[in-house]
Coordinates of C-alpha atoms and ligand atoms in Angstrom, one line a residue:
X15 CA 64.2 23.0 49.3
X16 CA 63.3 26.0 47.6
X17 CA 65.3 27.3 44.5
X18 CA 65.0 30.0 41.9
X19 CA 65.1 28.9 38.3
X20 CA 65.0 31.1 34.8
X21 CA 62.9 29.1 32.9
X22 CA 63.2 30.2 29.5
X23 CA 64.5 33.8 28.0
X24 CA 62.3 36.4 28.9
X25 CA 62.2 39.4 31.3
X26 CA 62.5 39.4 34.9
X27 CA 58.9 37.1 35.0
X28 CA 61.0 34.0 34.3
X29 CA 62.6 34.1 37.4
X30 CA 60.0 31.2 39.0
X31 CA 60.4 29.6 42.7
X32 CA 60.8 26.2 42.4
X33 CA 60.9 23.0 45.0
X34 CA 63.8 20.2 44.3
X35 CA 65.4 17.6 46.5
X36 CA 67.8 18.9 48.6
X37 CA 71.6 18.0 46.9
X38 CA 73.9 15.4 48.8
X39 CA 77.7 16.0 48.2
X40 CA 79.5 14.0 46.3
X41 CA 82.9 13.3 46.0
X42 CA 85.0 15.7 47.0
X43 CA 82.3 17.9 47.1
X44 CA 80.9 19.7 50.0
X45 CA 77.0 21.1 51.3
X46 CA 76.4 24.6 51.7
X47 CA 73.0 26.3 53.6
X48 CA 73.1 29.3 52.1
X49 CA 73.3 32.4 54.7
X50 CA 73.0 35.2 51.9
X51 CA 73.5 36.0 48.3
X52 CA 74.5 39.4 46.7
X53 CA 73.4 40.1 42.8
X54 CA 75.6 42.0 39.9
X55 CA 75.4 43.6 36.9
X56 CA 75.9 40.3 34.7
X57 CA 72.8 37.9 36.5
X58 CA 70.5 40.9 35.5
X59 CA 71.5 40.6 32.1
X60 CA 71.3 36.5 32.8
X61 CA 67.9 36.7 34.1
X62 CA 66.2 38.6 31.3
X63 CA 68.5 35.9 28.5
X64 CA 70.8 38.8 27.5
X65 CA 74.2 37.0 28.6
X66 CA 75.1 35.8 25.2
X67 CA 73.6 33.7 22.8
X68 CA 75.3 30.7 24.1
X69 CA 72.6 30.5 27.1
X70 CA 71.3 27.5 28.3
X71 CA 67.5 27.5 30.3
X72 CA 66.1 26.4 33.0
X73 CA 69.4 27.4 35.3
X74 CA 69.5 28.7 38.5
X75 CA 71.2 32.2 38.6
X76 CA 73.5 33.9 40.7
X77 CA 77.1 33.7 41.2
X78 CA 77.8 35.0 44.4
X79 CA 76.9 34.0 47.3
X80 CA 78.1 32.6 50.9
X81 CA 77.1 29.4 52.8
X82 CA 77.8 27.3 56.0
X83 CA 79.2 23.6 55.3
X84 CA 76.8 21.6 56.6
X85 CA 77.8 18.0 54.7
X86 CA 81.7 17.2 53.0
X87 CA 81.6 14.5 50.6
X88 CA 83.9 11.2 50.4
X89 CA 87.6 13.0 50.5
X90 CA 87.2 16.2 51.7
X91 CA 90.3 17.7 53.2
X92 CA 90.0 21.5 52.5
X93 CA 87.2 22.6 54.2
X94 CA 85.2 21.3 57.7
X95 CA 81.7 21.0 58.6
X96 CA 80.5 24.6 60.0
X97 CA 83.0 26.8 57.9
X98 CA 81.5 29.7 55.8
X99 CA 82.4 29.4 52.5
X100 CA 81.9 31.4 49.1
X101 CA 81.8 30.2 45.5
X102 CA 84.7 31.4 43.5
X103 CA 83.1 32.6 40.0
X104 CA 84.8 30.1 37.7
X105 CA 84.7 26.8 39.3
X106 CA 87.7 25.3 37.4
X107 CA 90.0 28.7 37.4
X108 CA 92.1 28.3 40.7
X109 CA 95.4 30.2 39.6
X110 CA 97.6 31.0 36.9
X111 CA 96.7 32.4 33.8
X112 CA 92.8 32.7 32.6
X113 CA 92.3 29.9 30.0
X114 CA 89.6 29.3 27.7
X115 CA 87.7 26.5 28.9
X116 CA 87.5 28.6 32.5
X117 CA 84.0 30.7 31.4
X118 CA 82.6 27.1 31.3
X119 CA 82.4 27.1 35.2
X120 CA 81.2 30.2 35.7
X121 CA 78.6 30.0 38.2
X122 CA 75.0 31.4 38.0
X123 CA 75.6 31.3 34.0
X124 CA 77.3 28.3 32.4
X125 CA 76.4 26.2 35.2
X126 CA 73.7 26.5 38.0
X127 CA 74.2 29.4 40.6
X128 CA 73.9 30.2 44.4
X129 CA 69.8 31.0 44.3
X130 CA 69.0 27.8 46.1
X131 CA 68.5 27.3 49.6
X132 CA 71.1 24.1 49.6
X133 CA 74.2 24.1 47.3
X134 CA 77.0 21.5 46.2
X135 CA 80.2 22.9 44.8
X136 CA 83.6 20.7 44.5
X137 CA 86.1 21.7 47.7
X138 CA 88.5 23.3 45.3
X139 CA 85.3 26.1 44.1
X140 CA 84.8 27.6 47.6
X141 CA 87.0 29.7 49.5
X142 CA 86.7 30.4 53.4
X143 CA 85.6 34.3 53.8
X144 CA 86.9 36.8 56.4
X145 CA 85.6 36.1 59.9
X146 CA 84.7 39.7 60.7
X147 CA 82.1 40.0 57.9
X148 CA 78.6 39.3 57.8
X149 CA 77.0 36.4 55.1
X150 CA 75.3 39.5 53.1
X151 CA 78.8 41.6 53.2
X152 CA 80.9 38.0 52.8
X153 CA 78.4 37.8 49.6
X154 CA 79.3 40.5 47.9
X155 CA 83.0 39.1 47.4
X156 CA 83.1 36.8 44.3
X157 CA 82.5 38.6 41.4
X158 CA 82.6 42.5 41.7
X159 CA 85.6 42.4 44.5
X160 CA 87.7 39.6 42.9
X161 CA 87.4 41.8 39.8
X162 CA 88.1 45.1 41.3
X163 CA 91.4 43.4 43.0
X164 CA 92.4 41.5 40.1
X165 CA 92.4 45.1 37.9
X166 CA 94.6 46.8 40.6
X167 CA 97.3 44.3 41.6
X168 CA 98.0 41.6 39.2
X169 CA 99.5 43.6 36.0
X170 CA 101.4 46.7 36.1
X171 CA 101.1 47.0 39.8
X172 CA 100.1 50.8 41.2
X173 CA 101.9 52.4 43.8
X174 CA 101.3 54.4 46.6
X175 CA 100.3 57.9 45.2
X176 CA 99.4 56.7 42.1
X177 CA 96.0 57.8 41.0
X178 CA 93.0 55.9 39.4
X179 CA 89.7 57.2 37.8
X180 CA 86.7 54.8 38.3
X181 CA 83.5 55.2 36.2
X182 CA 79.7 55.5 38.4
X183 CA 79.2 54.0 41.7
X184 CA 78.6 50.2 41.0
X185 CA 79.7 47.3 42.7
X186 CA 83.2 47.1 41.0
X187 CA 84.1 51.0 41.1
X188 CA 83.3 51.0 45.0
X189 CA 85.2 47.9 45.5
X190 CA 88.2 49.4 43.6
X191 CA 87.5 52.2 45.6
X192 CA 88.3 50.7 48.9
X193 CA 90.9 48.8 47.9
X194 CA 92.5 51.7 46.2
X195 CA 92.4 53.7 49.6
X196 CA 93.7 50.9 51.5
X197 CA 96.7 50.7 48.7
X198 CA 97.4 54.9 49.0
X199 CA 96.5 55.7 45.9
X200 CA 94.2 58.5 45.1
X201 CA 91.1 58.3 43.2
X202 CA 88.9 60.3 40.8
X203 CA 85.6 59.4 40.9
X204 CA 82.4 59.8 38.2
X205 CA 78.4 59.5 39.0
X206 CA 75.1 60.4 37.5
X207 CA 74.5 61.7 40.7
X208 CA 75.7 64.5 43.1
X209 CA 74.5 62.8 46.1
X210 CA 75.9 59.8 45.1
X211 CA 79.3 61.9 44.7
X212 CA 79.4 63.1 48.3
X213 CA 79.3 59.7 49.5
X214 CA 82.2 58.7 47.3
X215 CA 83.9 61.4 48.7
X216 CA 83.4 60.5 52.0
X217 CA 84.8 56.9 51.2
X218 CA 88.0 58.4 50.2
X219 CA 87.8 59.8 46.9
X220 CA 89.4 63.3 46.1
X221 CA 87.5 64.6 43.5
X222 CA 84.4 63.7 42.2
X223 CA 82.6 64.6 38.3
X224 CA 79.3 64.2 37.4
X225 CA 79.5 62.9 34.0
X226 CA 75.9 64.0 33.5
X227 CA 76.3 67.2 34.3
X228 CA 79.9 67.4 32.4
X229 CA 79.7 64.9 29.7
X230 CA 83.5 65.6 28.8
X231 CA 84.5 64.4 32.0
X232 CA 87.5 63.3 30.6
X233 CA 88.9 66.8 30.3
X234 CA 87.9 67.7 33.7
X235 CA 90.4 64.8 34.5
X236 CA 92.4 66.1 32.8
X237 CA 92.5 69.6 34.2
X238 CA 92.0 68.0 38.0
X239 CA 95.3 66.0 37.3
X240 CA 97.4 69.0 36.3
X241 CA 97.0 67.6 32.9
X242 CA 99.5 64.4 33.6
X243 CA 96.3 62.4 33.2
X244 CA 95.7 58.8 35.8
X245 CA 97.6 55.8 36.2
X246 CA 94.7 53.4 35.5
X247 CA 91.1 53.9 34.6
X248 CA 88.8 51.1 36.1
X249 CA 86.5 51.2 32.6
X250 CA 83.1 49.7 33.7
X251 CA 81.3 52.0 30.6
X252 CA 82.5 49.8 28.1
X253 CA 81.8 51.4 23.9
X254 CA 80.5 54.7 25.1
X255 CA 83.0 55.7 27.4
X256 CA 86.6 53.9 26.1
X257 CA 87.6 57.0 24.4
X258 CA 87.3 59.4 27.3
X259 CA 89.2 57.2 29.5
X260 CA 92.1 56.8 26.9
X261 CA 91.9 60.5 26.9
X262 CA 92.2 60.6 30.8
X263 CA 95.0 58.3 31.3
X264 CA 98.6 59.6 31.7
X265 CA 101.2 58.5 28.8
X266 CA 102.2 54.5 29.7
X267 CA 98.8 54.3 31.9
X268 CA 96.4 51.5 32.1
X269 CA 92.8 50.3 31.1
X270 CA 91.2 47.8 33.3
X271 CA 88.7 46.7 30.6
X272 CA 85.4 45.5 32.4
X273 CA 82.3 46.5 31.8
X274 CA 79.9 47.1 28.9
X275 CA 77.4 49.5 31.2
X276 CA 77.5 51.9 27.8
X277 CA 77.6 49.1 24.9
X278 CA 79.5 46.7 23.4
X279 CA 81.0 48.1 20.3
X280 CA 82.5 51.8 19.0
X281 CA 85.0 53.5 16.8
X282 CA 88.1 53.5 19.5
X283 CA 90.6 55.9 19.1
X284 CA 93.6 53.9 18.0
X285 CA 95.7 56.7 17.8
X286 CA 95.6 57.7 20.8
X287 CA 96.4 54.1 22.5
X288 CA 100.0 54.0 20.5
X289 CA 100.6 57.7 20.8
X290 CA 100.2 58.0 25.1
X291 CA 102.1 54.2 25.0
X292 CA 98.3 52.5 26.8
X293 CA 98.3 49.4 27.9
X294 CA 95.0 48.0 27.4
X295 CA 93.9 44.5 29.8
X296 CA 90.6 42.8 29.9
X297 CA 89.4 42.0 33.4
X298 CA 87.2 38.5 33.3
X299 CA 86.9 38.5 37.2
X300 CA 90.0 36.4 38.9
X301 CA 90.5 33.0 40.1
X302 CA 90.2 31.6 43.4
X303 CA 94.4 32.3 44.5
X304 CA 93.6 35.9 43.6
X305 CA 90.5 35.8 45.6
X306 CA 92.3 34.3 48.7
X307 CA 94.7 36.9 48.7
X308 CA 91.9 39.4 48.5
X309 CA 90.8 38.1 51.6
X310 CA 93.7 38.4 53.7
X311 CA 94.1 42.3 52.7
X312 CA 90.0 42.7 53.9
X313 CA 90.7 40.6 57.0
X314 CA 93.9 42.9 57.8
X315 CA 92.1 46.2 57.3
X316 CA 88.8 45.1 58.6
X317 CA 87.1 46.1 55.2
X318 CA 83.6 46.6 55.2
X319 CA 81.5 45.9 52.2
X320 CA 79.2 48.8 51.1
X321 CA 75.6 47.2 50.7
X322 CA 72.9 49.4 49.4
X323 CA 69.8 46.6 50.6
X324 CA 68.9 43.3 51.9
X325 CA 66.2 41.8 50.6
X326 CA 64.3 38.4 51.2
X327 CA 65.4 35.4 49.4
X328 CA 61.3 35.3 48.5
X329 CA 62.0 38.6 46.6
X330 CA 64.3 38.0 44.2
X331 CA 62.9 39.9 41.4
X332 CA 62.3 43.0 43.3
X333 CA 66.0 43.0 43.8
X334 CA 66.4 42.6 40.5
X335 CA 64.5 45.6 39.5
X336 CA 66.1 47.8 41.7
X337 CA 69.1 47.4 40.5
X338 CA 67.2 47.8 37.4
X339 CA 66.5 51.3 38.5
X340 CA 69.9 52.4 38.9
X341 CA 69.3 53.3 42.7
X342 CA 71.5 51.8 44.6
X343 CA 74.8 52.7 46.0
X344 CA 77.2 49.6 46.5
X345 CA 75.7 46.3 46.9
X346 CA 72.4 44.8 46.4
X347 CA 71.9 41.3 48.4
X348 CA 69.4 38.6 49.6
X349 CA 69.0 36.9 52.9
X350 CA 67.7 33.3 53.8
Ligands
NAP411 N1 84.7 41.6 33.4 C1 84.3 41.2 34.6 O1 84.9 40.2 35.1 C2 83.2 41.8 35.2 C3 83.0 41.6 36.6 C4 81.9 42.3 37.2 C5 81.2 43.3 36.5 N2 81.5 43.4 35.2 C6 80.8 44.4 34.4 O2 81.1 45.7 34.9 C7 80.0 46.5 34.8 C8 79.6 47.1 36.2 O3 79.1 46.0 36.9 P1 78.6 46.2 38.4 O4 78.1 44.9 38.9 O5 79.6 47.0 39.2 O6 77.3 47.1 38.0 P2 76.3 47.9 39.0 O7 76.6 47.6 40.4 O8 75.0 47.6 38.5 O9 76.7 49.4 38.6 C9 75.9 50.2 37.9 C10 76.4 51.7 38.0 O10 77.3 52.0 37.0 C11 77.2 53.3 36.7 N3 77.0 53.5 35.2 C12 76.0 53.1 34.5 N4 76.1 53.5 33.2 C13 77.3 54.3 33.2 C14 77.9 55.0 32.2 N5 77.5 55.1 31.0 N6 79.1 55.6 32.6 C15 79.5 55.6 33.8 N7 78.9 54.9 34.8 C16 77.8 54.2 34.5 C17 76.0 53.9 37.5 O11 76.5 54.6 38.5 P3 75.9 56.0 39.0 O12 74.5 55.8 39.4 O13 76.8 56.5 40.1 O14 76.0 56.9 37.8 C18 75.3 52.6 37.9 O15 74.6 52.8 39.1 C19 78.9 45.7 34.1 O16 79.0 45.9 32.7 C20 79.3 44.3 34.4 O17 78.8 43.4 33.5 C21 82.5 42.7 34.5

């Protein structure tokens, strides 16, 4: 079978298409033949060797991605031969809180990913995905939707007419997007890009800022929201941008911290946090009860992914490099 490996640190070049043995399950394990993989932010950084300095090489990336059972190992009682499965992102982190040894399983980074024509992942690491969706939309599930749904619902719950601001039009701002909608809250929306914008507000959104255009989006917020500020910003920006979306939440609102699209360190305005009462909660994805839940919400509403592209599974780094570019609008994934 054909897999793709990142041989040592590098840029996209040590992405390198390999042949192995096809896996056999083992114990409790099950066989996937991969239908379709979709990439984020994070295997970008994990291809080029930029994922922390605890990186180990060769692996094979990717985190997300959706498969048919085609083998179950000795034990097997979760999930048949012929169900399409994904891979939750942390193998081991099934429900309750996130604990320290969880980051361990992480797929596509501390252990080998979904690139690979076959994969074997225990029982327990795969969840069955809605019916109505395709394997590229299915793929686009584990990581940015999990973490887009785990920021909205698990602490200090919204309600309808609540509003939320999400930063640019990745993967995780569309998916809170959607779910947002489907939850009746309102949301303020930010992109490089006035075209970009207009499809946002076609999805739903109400207002829409380009923070290139108005780099002090945050008062534009501020004077879109009647100056009450939002009930949760969905912070993908990371150093750069922390201090404008404490500036745009309302007094007792929430930061879904996420990303680090900006940088990962800045003076943060401290003062600010105690004086408007902010809650402040890190967002590492979600575990595989969240993720279930998730599902049953986008089987109800018949939720439809938004994928930017499909590429081949030969062309890996092309679809790397354009999400590289900064093109896209919603997912980027690969086909078998
Ligand atoms: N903590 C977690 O569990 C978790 C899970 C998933 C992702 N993440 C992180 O979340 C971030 C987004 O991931 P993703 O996969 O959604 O990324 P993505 O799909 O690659 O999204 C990139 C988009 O973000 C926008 N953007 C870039 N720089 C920005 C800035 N300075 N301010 C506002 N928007 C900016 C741009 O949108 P426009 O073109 O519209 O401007 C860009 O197209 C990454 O840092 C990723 O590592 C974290």
């Amino acid at each position: 079978m054909k897999v793709w490996q990142v041989q040592s640190p590098g840029g996209l070049d040590a992405l390198t298409l390999v042949d192995k043995p096809q896996p056999q399950p083992g114990v409790k394990q099950v066989l996937l033949k991969m239908g379709a993989v979709s990439i984020n932010y994070r295997d970008l950084l994990a291809v080029k060797g930029a994922y922390g300095s605890k990186q180990r090489f060769p692996f094979v990336p990717f985190s997300d991605g959706v498969g048919e059972v085609v083998a179950v190992g000795e034990g097997v009682t979760k999930v048949q031969i012929g169900d399409r499965v994904a891979g939750i992102f942390m193998q081991s982190w099934l429900s309750g809180r996130f604990q320290a040894n969880h980051p361990q399983s992480a797929l596509g980074g501390a252990i080998d990913g979904m690139l690979a024509e076959y994969v074997t992942l225990d029982e327990d690491g795969v969840v069955k995905v809605p019916a109505h969706l395709s394997h590229e939309s299915a793929a686009t599930l584990p990581c940015a939707a999990v973490t887009a749904w785990n920021a909205l619902t698990t602490v200090g719950k919204l309600q309808p007419g609540d509003t939320i601001l999400i930063l640019g039009t990745g993967g995780v701002s569309l998916f809170a997007l959607q779910f947002a909608r489907m939850m009746g809250v309102r949301v303020i929306a930010t992109s490089s890009s006035d075209k970009k914008l207009d499809k946002l507000i076609q999805l739903g959104a109400s207002d829409g800022i380009n923070y290139k255009k108005i780099p002090n989006w945050d008062e534009k917020v501020w004077e879109i929201t009647e100056r009450k500020g939002v009930d949760r910003v969905i912070e993908v920006g990371g150093a750069n941008t922390l201090n404008k979306s404490l500036r745009s939440l309302s007094y007792g609102g929430h930061i879904s911290l996420i990303g680090v699209l900006s940088g990962l360190s800045a003076d943060i305005s401290t003062v600010t946090i105690l004086q408007k009462g902010i809650h402040i909660q890190g967002i590492y994805v979600g575990s595989r009860e969240m993720f279930e839940d998730m599902n049953r919400a986008i089987s109800l509403h018949q939720m439809q992914p938004i994928i930017d592209r499909v590429f081949p599974f030969e062309q890996a780094p092309e679809a790397l490099a354009y999400m590289e570019s900064g093109a896209h609008f919603g997912k980027i994934c690969l086909q078998f």
